[in-house]
Amino acid sequence: LGREDMLQNQSLCLNAATAIGCGVPGLTPQQMVDAPPSGQQRALQLVWNMVRSALLNPIQASKNPEIHGMLLAGEDPASLARYRPEKVLQRWVNHHIRGYLEASPEQASVPRTFRVTNLHADLADGLALSIVLHQVAPRRSAAVGVSEAALASSSADERVRLAIEAAELCGVEMFEVDAADVLEARPRMLLAFVAAIFRTCPGLDAQAEPEAPASKRGRRGNRSQEREEAALRMWMASLGLGLESLSSLYEDCR
């Protein structure tokens, strides 16, 4: 293609990325075509925005009814609907850690109060990932044995390596990491990896979304509200104000 055609194609792509909330302020078609050092970081940010959108946007209670299986006794189901995908994933990791500890009262290697408070530094030693993969791996599969070996290991390096192997055996192919990404707690890599595990094998019981009795008009109103919320998020993200990571108006605009 000639330069003018390439610039036109890049312009269309950047406009489309901005329209779906993945745009990067200051990134121009010229930078995409010429690839100057000053534009490389913006180009990488664009790729990350698209990866993040593809992996995390579907992680919502309205799109994954099984997420309601994480509700605690007496908890309002509407609270999960307002969670950002990152918060849903952190809640999911802790849900499986709690399940593992309750099902294995005899084990002594994992403290009874063990929980994660983030999806990067707290995952670096591979312990939380090994527990999650042990819980979500299909029963009687090779991944169960590998995750058990990871839990039995006292070496963080070996535990991480085995956790990644268990993820591969579970069929996690949407996003792959290597041991260094985990051990060095690279936030984006770990967030995408956890999202890929969730999308592949959530390990949650399928169930209908709990809802109060409502008229058909009320249910239509809820779906309409969800569409309006998504449209407003995309509009705000397209303004070039650094709002590309918006995932929930309820949480992000508090």
PDB file of C-alpha atoms in Angstrom:
ATOM      1  CA  LEU A   1       0.000   0.000   0.000  1.00  0.00           C
ATOM      2  CA  GLY A   2       1.027   3.580  -0.575  1.00  0.00           C
ATOM      3  CA  ARG A   3       1.593   5.964   2.313  1.00  0.00           C
ATOM      4  CA  GLU A   4      -1.737   7.756   1.844  1.00  0.00           C
ATOM      5  CA  ASP A   5      -3.631   4.459   1.942  1.00  0.00           C
ATOM      6  CA  MET A   6      -1.779   3.387   5.077  1.00  0.00           C
ATOM      7  CA  LEU A   7      -2.535   6.690   6.777  1.00  0.00           C
ATOM      8  CA  GLN A   8      -6.196   6.389   5.850  1.00  0.00           C
ATOM      9  CA  ASN A   9      -6.378   2.831   7.191  1.00  0.00           C
ATOM     10  CA  GLN A  10      -4.675   3.822  10.436  1.00  0.00           C
ATOM     11  CA  SER A  11      -7.011   6.792  10.807  1.00  0.00           C
ATOM     12  CA  LEU A  12     -10.036   4.517  10.449  1.00  0.00           C
ATOM     13  CA  CYS A  13      -8.587   2.054  12.954  1.00  0.00           C
ATOM     14  CA  LEU A  14      -7.795   4.745  15.520  1.00  0.00           C
ATOM     15  CA  ASN A  15     -11.260   6.261  15.163  1.00  0.00           C
ATOM     16  CA  ALA A  16     -12.816   2.829  15.666  1.00  0.00           C
ATOM     17  CA  ALA A  17     -10.621   2.189  18.727  1.00  0.00           C
ATOM     18  CA  THR A  18     -11.655   5.518  20.215  1.00  0.00           C
ATOM     19  CA  ALA A  19     -15.331   4.804  19.560  1.00  0.00           C
ATOM     20  CA  ILE A  20     -15.189   1.598  21.626  1.00  0.00           C
ATOM     21  CA  GLY A  21     -13.233   3.174  24.454  1.00  0.00           C
ATOM     22  CA  CYS A  22      -9.775   1.897  23.516  1.00  0.00           C
ATOM     23  CA  GLY A  23      -8.284   5.080  22.062  1.00  0.00           C
ATOM     24  CA  VAL A  24      -5.006   6.634  23.234  1.00  0.00           C
ATOM     25  CA  PRO A  25      -4.753  10.441  23.499  1.00  0.00           C
ATOM     26  CA  GLY A  26      -2.057  11.855  21.260  1.00  0.00           C
ATOM     27  CA  LEU A  27      -1.661   8.764  19.077  1.00  0.00           C
ATOM     28  CA  THR A  28      -1.789   9.783  15.405  1.00  0.00           C
ATOM     29  CA  PRO A  29      -1.957   7.828  12.136  1.00  0.00           C
ATOM     30  CA  GLN A  30       1.491   9.214  11.268  1.00  0.00           C
ATOM     31  CA  GLN A  31       2.950   7.682  14.419  1.00  0.00           C
ATOM     32  CA  MET A  32       1.393   4.319  13.611  1.00  0.00           C
ATOM     33  CA  VAL A  33       2.818   4.336  10.083  1.00  0.00           C
ATOM     34  CA  ASP A  34       6.274   5.809  10.815  1.00  0.00           C
ATOM     35  CA  ALA A  35       6.734   4.098  14.228  1.00  0.00           C
ATOM     36  CA  PRO A  36       8.976   6.821  15.735  1.00  0.00           C
ATOM     37  CA  PRO A  37      10.420   6.065  19.211  1.00  0.00           C
ATOM     38  CA  SER A  38       8.204   8.805  20.677  1.00  0.00           C
ATOM     39  CA  GLY A  39       5.057   6.947  19.580  1.00  0.00           C
ATOM     40  CA  GLN A  40       5.976   3.418  20.561  1.00  0.00           C
ATOM     41  CA  GLN A  41       4.632   3.666  24.107  1.00  0.00           C
ATOM     42  CA  ARG A  42       1.317   5.005  22.822  1.00  0.00           C
ATOM     43  CA  ALA A  43       1.086   2.164  20.296  1.00  0.00           C
ATOM     44  CA  LEU A  44       1.691  -0.376  23.072  1.00  0.00           C
ATOM     45  CA  GLN A  45      -0.973   1.340  25.162  1.00  0.00           C
ATOM     46  CA  LEU A  46      -3.424   0.959  22.284  1.00  0.00           C
ATOM     47  CA  VAL A  47      -2.703  -2.774  22.058  1.00  0.00           C
ATOM     48  CA  TRP A  48      -3.142  -3.139  25.827  1.00  0.00           C
ATOM     49  CA  ASN A  49      -6.442  -1.240  25.761  1.00  0.00           C
ATOM     50  CA  MET A  50      -7.797  -3.628  23.137  1.00  0.00           C
ATOM     51  CA  VAL A  51      -6.540  -6.724  24.982  1.00  0.00           C
ATOM     52  CA  ARG A  52      -8.009  -5.465  28.235  1.00  0.00           C
ATOM     53  CA  SER A  53     -11.339  -4.690  26.597  1.00  0.00           C
ATOM     54  CA  ALA A  54     -11.568  -8.116  24.946  1.00  0.00           C
ATOM     55  CA  LEU A  55     -10.679 -10.010  28.128  1.00  0.00           C
ATOM     56  CA  LEU A  56     -12.349  -7.955  30.839  1.00  0.00           C
ATOM     57  CA  ASN A  57     -15.486  -6.415  29.345  1.00  0.00           C
ATOM     58  CA  PRO A  58     -17.394  -9.749  29.398  1.00  0.00           C
ATOM     59  CA  ILE A  59     -16.629 -10.177  33.114  1.00  0.00           C
ATOM     60  CA  GLN A  60     -19.839  -8.690  34.433  1.00  0.00           C
ATOM     61  CA  ALA A  61     -22.596 -10.196  36.537  1.00  0.00           C
ATOM     62  CA  SER A  62     -25.159  -9.358  33.851  1.00  0.00           C
ATOM     63  CA  LYS A  63     -23.201 -11.373  31.248  1.00  0.00           C
ATOM     64  CA  ASN A  64     -22.054 -14.186  33.565  1.00  0.00           C
ATOM     65  CA  PRO A  65     -24.923 -15.244  35.873  1.00  0.00           C
ATOM     66  CA  GLU A  66     -22.642 -17.752  37.600  1.00  0.00           C
ATOM     67  CA  ILE A  67     -20.866 -14.781  39.209  1.00  0.00           C
ATOM     68  CA  HIS A  68     -23.805 -14.621  41.595  1.00  0.00           C
ATOM     69  CA  GLY A  69     -22.556 -17.890  43.045  1.00  0.00           C
ATOM     70  CA  MET A  70     -19.977 -15.778  44.900  1.00  0.00           C
ATOM     71  CA  LEU A  71     -22.630 -13.915  46.876  1.00  0.00           C
ATOM     72  CA  LEU A  72     -22.239 -14.146  50.624  1.00  0.00           C
ATOM     73  CA  ALA A  73     -25.181 -14.801  52.927  1.00  0.00           C
ATOM     74  CA  GLY A  74     -27.393 -11.733  53.066  1.00  0.00           C
ATOM     75  CA  GLU A  75     -25.440  -9.850  50.393  1.00  0.00           C
ATOM     76  CA  ASP A  76     -27.414  -7.730  47.941  1.00  0.00           C
ATOM     77  CA  PRO A  77     -27.130  -9.235  44.402  1.00  0.00           C
ATOM     78  CA  ALA A  78     -27.156  -5.710  42.974  1.00  0.00           C
ATOM     79  CA  SER A  79     -23.780  -5.039  44.602  1.00  0.00           C
ATOM     80  CA  LEU A  80     -22.008  -7.439  42.227  1.00  0.00           C
ATOM     81  CA  ALA A  81     -23.555  -5.731  39.219  1.00  0.00           C
ATOM     82  CA  ARG A  82     -21.693  -2.544  40.180  1.00  0.00           C
ATOM     83  CA  TYR A  83     -18.274  -4.171  40.478  1.00  0.00           C
ATOM     84  CA  ARG A  84     -15.481  -3.370  38.038  1.00  0.00           C
ATOM     85  CA  PRO A  85     -14.110  -6.477  36.281  1.00  0.00           C
ATOM     86  CA  GLU A  86     -10.905  -6.205  38.316  1.00  0.00           C
ATOM     87  CA  LYS A  87     -12.890  -6.298  41.535  1.00  0.00           C
ATOM     88  CA  VAL A  88     -14.952  -9.245  40.292  1.00  0.00           C
ATOM     89  CA  LEU A  89     -11.718 -11.137  39.540  1.00  0.00           C
ATOM     90  CA  GLN A  90     -10.237 -10.365  42.946  1.00  0.00           C
ATOM     91  CA  ARG A  91     -13.469 -11.500  44.569  1.00  0.00           C
ATOM     92  CA  TRP A  92     -13.362 -14.657  42.412  1.00  0.00           C
ATOM     93  CA  VAL A  93      -9.792 -15.499  43.467  1.00  0.00           C
ATOM     94  CA  ASN A  94     -10.693 -15.085  47.140  1.00  0.00           C
ATOM     95  CA  HIS A  95     -13.872 -17.133  46.625  1.00  0.00           C
ATOM     96  CA  HIS A  96     -11.794 -20.098  45.479  1.00  0.00           C
ATOM     97  CA  ILE A  97      -9.208 -19.591  48.208  1.00  0.00           C
ATOM     98  CA  ARG A  98     -12.020 -19.685  50.778  1.00  0.00           C
ATOM     99  CA  GLY A  99     -13.448 -22.811  49.161  1.00  0.00           C
ATOM    100  CA  TYR A 100     -10.058 -24.539  49.202  1.00  0.00           C
ATOM    101  CA  LEU A 101      -9.472 -23.757  52.872  1.00  0.00           C
ATOM    102  CA  GLU A 102     -12.957 -24.945  53.842  1.00  0.00           C
ATOM    103  CA  ALA A 103     -12.526 -28.191  51.890  1.00  0.00           C
ATOM    104  CA  SER A 104      -9.016 -28.863  53.268  1.00  0.00           C
ATOM    105  CA  PRO A 105      -9.131 -28.259  57.034  1.00  0.00           C
ATOM    106  CA  GLU A 106      -6.194 -30.626  57.529  1.00  0.00           C
ATOM    107  CA  GLN A 107      -3.708 -28.647  55.418  1.00  0.00           C
ATOM    108  CA  ALA A 108      -1.293 -26.393  57.299  1.00  0.00           C
ATOM    109  CA  SER A 109       0.706 -24.722  54.521  1.00  0.00           C
ATOM    110  CA  VAL A 110      -1.855 -22.010  53.735  1.00  0.00           C
ATOM    111  CA  PRO A 111      -2.950 -19.719  56.611  1.00  0.00           C
ATOM    112  CA  ARG A 112      -6.673 -19.853  57.335  1.00  0.00           C
ATOM    113  CA  THR A 113      -6.891 -16.081  56.889  1.00  0.00           C
ATOM    114  CA  PHE A 114      -5.039 -16.069  53.553  1.00  0.00           C
ATOM    115  CA  ARG A 115      -6.640 -13.725  50.983  1.00  0.00           C
ATOM    116  CA  VAL A 116      -5.420 -11.485  48.133  1.00  0.00           C
ATOM    117  CA  THR A 117      -5.870  -7.727  48.157  1.00  0.00           C
ATOM    118  CA  ASN A 118      -4.623  -7.119  44.610  1.00  0.00           C
ATOM    119  CA  LEU A 119      -3.989  -8.986  41.369  1.00  0.00           C
ATOM    120  CA  HIS A 120      -0.255  -8.397  41.070  1.00  0.00           C
ATOM    121  CA  ALA A 121       2.023  -8.444  44.142  1.00  0.00           C
ATOM    122  CA  ASP A 122      -0.191 -10.904  46.022  1.00  0.00           C
ATOM    123  CA  LEU A 123       0.018 -13.359  43.112  1.00  0.00           C
ATOM    124  CA  ALA A 124       3.797 -13.180  42.624  1.00  0.00           C
ATOM    125  CA  ASP A 125       4.662 -16.261  44.681  1.00  0.00           C
ATOM    126  CA  GLY A 126       2.182 -18.427  42.759  1.00  0.00           C
ATOM    127  CA  LEU A 127       0.312 -19.632  45.852  1.00  0.00           C
ATOM    128  CA  ALA A 128      -3.025 -17.956  45.099  1.00  0.00           C
ATOM    129  CA  LEU A 129      -2.816 -18.960  41.428  1.00  0.00           C
ATOM    130  CA  SER A 130      -2.083 -22.579  42.402  1.00  0.00           C
ATOM    131  CA  ILE A 131      -5.101 -22.657  44.716  1.00  0.00           C
ATOM    132  CA  VAL A 132      -7.407 -21.177  42.079  1.00  0.00           C
ATOM    133  CA  LEU A 133      -6.225 -23.606  39.408  1.00  0.00           C
ATOM    134  CA  HIS A 134      -6.624 -26.526  41.829  1.00  0.00           C
ATOM    135  CA  GLN A 135     -10.222 -25.450  42.430  1.00  0.00           C
ATOM    136  CA  VAL A 136     -11.237 -24.789  38.820  1.00  0.00           C
ATOM    137  CA  ALA A 137      -9.392 -27.648  37.091  1.00  0.00           C
ATOM    138  CA  PRO A 138     -11.707 -30.383  35.766  1.00  0.00           C
ATOM    139  CA  ARG A 139     -11.789 -33.261  38.226  1.00  0.00           C
ATOM    140  CA  ARG A 140      -9.581 -36.254  37.369  1.00  0.00           C
ATOM    141  CA  SER A 141      -7.633 -34.144  34.882  1.00  0.00           C
ATOM    142  CA  ALA A 142      -3.851 -33.822  34.713  1.00  0.00           C
ATOM    143  CA  ALA A 143      -4.188 -30.196  35.814  1.00  0.00           C
ATOM    144  CA  VAL A 144      -5.345 -31.299  39.269  1.00  0.00           C
ATOM    145  CA  GLY A 145      -2.157 -33.265  39.882  1.00  0.00           C
ATOM    146  CA  VAL A 146       0.029 -30.432  38.610  1.00  0.00           C
ATOM    147  CA  SER A 147      -1.754 -27.852  40.793  1.00  0.00           C
ATOM    148  CA  GLU A 148      -1.388 -30.146  43.813  1.00  0.00           C
ATOM    149  CA  ALA A 149       2.339 -30.400  43.103  1.00  0.00           C
ATOM    150  CA  ALA A 150       2.461 -26.604  42.940  1.00  0.00           C
ATOM    151  CA  LEU A 151       0.748 -26.323  46.322  1.00  0.00           C
ATOM    152  CA  ALA A 152       3.183 -28.817  47.824  1.00  0.00           C
ATOM    153  CA  SER A 153       6.234 -26.916  46.565  1.00  0.00           C
ATOM    154  CA  SER A 154       8.147 -24.622  48.914  1.00  0.00           C
ATOM    155  CA  SER A 155       9.859 -22.844  46.016  1.00  0.00           C
ATOM    156  CA  ALA A 156       8.089 -19.838  44.505  1.00  0.00           C
ATOM    157  CA  ASP A 157       9.871 -20.398  41.182  1.00  0.00           C
ATOM    158  CA  GLU A 158       8.713 -24.003  40.934  1.00  0.00           C
ATOM    159  CA  ARG A 159       5.218 -23.162  42.181  1.00  0.00           C
ATOM    160  CA  VAL A 160       4.777 -20.491  39.514  1.00  0.00           C
ATOM    161  CA  ARG A 161       6.108 -22.779  36.780  1.00  0.00           C
ATOM    162  CA  LEU A 162       3.696 -25.544  37.796  1.00  0.00           C
ATOM    163  CA  ALA A 163       0.776 -23.095  38.062  1.00  0.00           C
ATOM    164  CA  ILE A 164       1.385 -21.942  34.487  1.00  0.00           C
ATOM    165  CA  GLU A 165       1.576 -25.576  33.373  1.00  0.00           C
ATOM    166  CA  ALA A 166      -1.726 -26.300  35.150  1.00  0.00           C
ATOM    167  CA  ALA A 167      -3.326 -23.348  33.364  1.00  0.00           C
ATOM    168  CA  GLU A 168      -2.190 -24.735  30.012  1.00  0.00           C
ATOM    169  CA  LEU A 169      -3.642 -28.140  30.911  1.00  0.00           C
ATOM    170  CA  CYS A 170      -6.934 -26.408  31.781  1.00  0.00           C
ATOM    171  CA  GLY A 171      -7.029 -25.004  28.237  1.00  0.00           C
ATOM    172  CA  VAL A 172      -6.202 -21.401  29.085  1.00  0.00           C
ATOM    173  CA  GLU A 173      -5.119 -20.076  25.688  1.00  0.00           C
ATOM    174  CA  MET A 174      -6.611 -16.576  25.517  1.00  0.00           C
ATOM    175  CA  PHE A 175      -3.550 -15.064  27.181  1.00  0.00           C
ATOM    176  CA  GLU A 176      -0.239 -16.639  28.160  1.00  0.00           C
ATOM    177  CA  VAL A 177       2.455 -15.544  30.583  1.00  0.00           C
ATOM    178  CA  ASP A 178       5.884 -16.837  31.491  1.00  0.00           C
ATOM    179  CA  ALA A 179       7.292 -17.341  34.974  1.00  0.00           C
ATOM    180  CA  ALA A 180       9.066 -13.969  34.993  1.00  0.00           C
ATOM    181  CA  ASP A 181       5.780 -12.126  34.414  1.00  0.00           C
ATOM    182  CA  VAL A 182       4.369 -13.679  37.587  1.00  0.00           C
ATOM    183  CA  LEU A 183       7.464 -13.614  39.791  1.00  0.00           C
ATOM    184  CA  GLU A 184       8.108  -9.957  38.938  1.00  0.00           C
ATOM    185  CA  ALA A 185       4.419  -9.142  39.535  1.00  0.00           C
ATOM    186  CA  ARG A 186       3.806  -7.381  36.218  1.00  0.00           C
ATOM    187  CA  PRO A 187       0.300  -5.951  36.793  1.00  0.00           C
ATOM    188  CA  ARG A 188      -1.048  -5.993  33.239  1.00  0.00           C
ATOM    189  CA  MET A 189       0.228  -9.464  32.466  1.00  0.00           C
ATOM    190  CA  LEU A 190      -1.189 -10.906  35.671  1.00  0.00           C
ATOM    191  CA  LEU A 191      -4.539  -9.143  35.287  1.00  0.00           C
ATOM    192  CA  ALA A 192      -4.920 -10.495  31.760  1.00  0.00           C
ATOM    193  CA  PHE A 193      -3.792 -13.985  32.853  1.00  0.00           C
ATOM    194  CA  VAL A 194      -6.308 -14.152  35.703  1.00  0.00           C
ATOM    195  CA  ALA A 195      -9.030 -12.908  33.350  1.00  0.00           C
ATOM    196  CA  ALA A 196      -8.108 -15.625  30.840  1.00  0.00           C
ATOM    197  CA  ILE A 197      -8.355 -18.304  33.553  1.00  0.00           C
ATOM    198  CA  PHE A 198     -11.753 -16.964  34.613  1.00  0.00           C
ATOM    199  CA  ARG A 199     -13.029 -16.880  31.039  1.00  0.00           C
ATOM    200  CA  THR A 200     -11.820 -20.458  30.397  1.00  0.00           C
ATOM    201  CA  CYS A 201     -12.796 -22.253  33.592  1.00  0.00           C
ATOM    202  CA  PRO A 202     -14.533 -20.085  36.205  1.00  0.00           C
ATOM    203  CA  GLY A 203     -15.307 -23.035  38.459  1.00  0.00           C
ATOM    204  CA  LEU A 204     -18.624 -21.510  39.527  1.00  0.00           C
ATOM    205  CA  ASP A 205     -22.001 -23.187  39.600  1.00  0.00           C
ATOM    206  CA  ALA A 206     -24.243 -22.074  36.738  1.00  0.00           C
ATOM    207  CA  GLN A 207     -27.273 -20.321  38.119  1.00  0.00           C
ATOM    208  CA  ALA A 208     -29.830 -17.742  37.178  1.00  0.00           C
ATOM    209  CA  GLU A 209     -29.310 -14.176  38.221  1.00  0.00           C
ATOM    210  CA  PRO A 210     -31.272 -13.551  41.430  1.00  0.00           C
ATOM    211  CA  GLU A 211     -33.859 -10.889  40.912  1.00  0.00           C
ATOM    212  CA  ALA A 212     -36.890  -9.568  42.619  1.00  0.00           C
ATOM    213  CA  PRO A 213     -40.273 -10.143  40.977  1.00  0.00           C
ATOM    214  CA  ALA A 214     -40.659  -7.602  38.226  1.00  0.00           C
ATOM    215  CA  SER A 215     -42.944  -6.856  35.375  1.00  0.00           C
ATOM    216  CA  LYS A 216     -41.868  -7.388  31.783  1.00  0.00           C
ATOM    217  CA  ARG A 217     -41.706  -3.627  31.480  1.00  0.00           C
ATOM    218  CA  GLY A 218     -39.324  -3.498  34.452  1.00  0.00           C
ATOM    219  CA  ARG A 219     -37.038  -6.143  32.955  1.00  0.00           C
ATOM    220  CA  ARG A 220     -37.006  -4.314  29.642  1.00  0.00           C
ATOM    221  CA  GLY A 221     -36.118  -1.173  31.571  1.00  0.00           C
ATOM    222  CA  ASN A 222     -33.125  -2.907  33.202  1.00  0.00           C
ATOM    223  CA  ARG A 223     -31.789  -4.066  29.834  1.00  0.00           C
ATOM    224  CA  SER A 224     -32.276  -0.580  28.423  1.00  0.00           C
ATOM    225  CA  GLN A 225     -30.412   0.884  31.394  1.00  0.00           C
ATOM    226  CA  GLU A 226     -27.483  -1.481  30.775  1.00  0.00           C
ATOM    227  CA  ARG A 227     -27.301  -0.427  27.118  1.00  0.00           C
ATOM    228  CA  GLU A 228     -27.404   3.263  28.079  1.00  0.00           C
ATOM    229  CA  GLU A 229     -24.668   2.739  30.672  1.00  0.00           C
ATOM    230  CA  ALA A 230     -22.451   1.040  28.065  1.00  0.00           C
ATOM    231  CA  ALA A 231     -23.098   3.828  25.537  1.00  0.00           C
ATOM    232  CA  LEU A 232     -22.206   6.512  28.085  1.00  0.00           C
ATOM    233  CA  ARG A 233     -19.001   4.703  29.032  1.00  0.00           C
ATOM    234  CA  MET A 234     -17.923   4.534  25.392  1.00  0.00           C
ATOM    235  CA  TRP A 235     -18.760   8.192  24.871  1.00  0.00           C
ATOM    236  CA  MET A 236     -16.738   9.272  27.920  1.00  0.00           C
ATOM    237  CA  ALA A 237     -13.814   7.063  26.873  1.00  0.00           C
ATOM    238  CA  SER A 238     -13.858   8.593  23.358  1.00  0.00           C
ATOM    239  CA  LEU A 239     -13.327  12.163  24.632  1.00  0.00           C
ATOM    240  CA  GLY A 240      -9.546  11.824  24.856  1.00  0.00           C
ATOM    241  CA  LEU A 241      -9.482  12.652  28.570  1.00  0.00           C
ATOM    242  CA  GLY A 242      -7.662   9.535  29.751  1.00  0.00           C
ATOM    243  CA  LEU A 243     -10.873   7.696  30.643  1.00  0.00           C
ATOM    244  CA  GLU A 244     -10.196   4.645  28.472  1.00  0.00           C
ATOM    245  CA  SER A 245     -10.213   2.240  31.449  1.00  0.00           C
ATOM    246  CA  LEU A 246     -13.817   3.009  32.407  1.00  0.00           C
ATOM    247  CA  SER A 247     -15.662  -0.238  33.004  1.00  0.00           C
ATOM    248  CA  SER A 248     -18.496   0.739  35.337  1.00  0.00           C
ATOM    249  CA  LEU A 249     -20.131   4.137  35.696  1.00  0.00           C
ATOM    250  CA  TYR A 250     -21.357   3.121  39.139  1.00  0.00           C
ATOM    251  CA  GLU A 251     -17.857   2.465  40.453  1.00  0.00           C
ATOM    252  CA  ASP A 252     -15.647   4.726  38.318  1.00  0.00           C
ATOM    253  CA  CYS A 253     -17.687   7.925  38.731  1.00  0.00           C
ATOM    254  CA  ARG A 254     -18.132   7.739  42.484  1.00  0.00           C
TER     255      ARG A 254
END
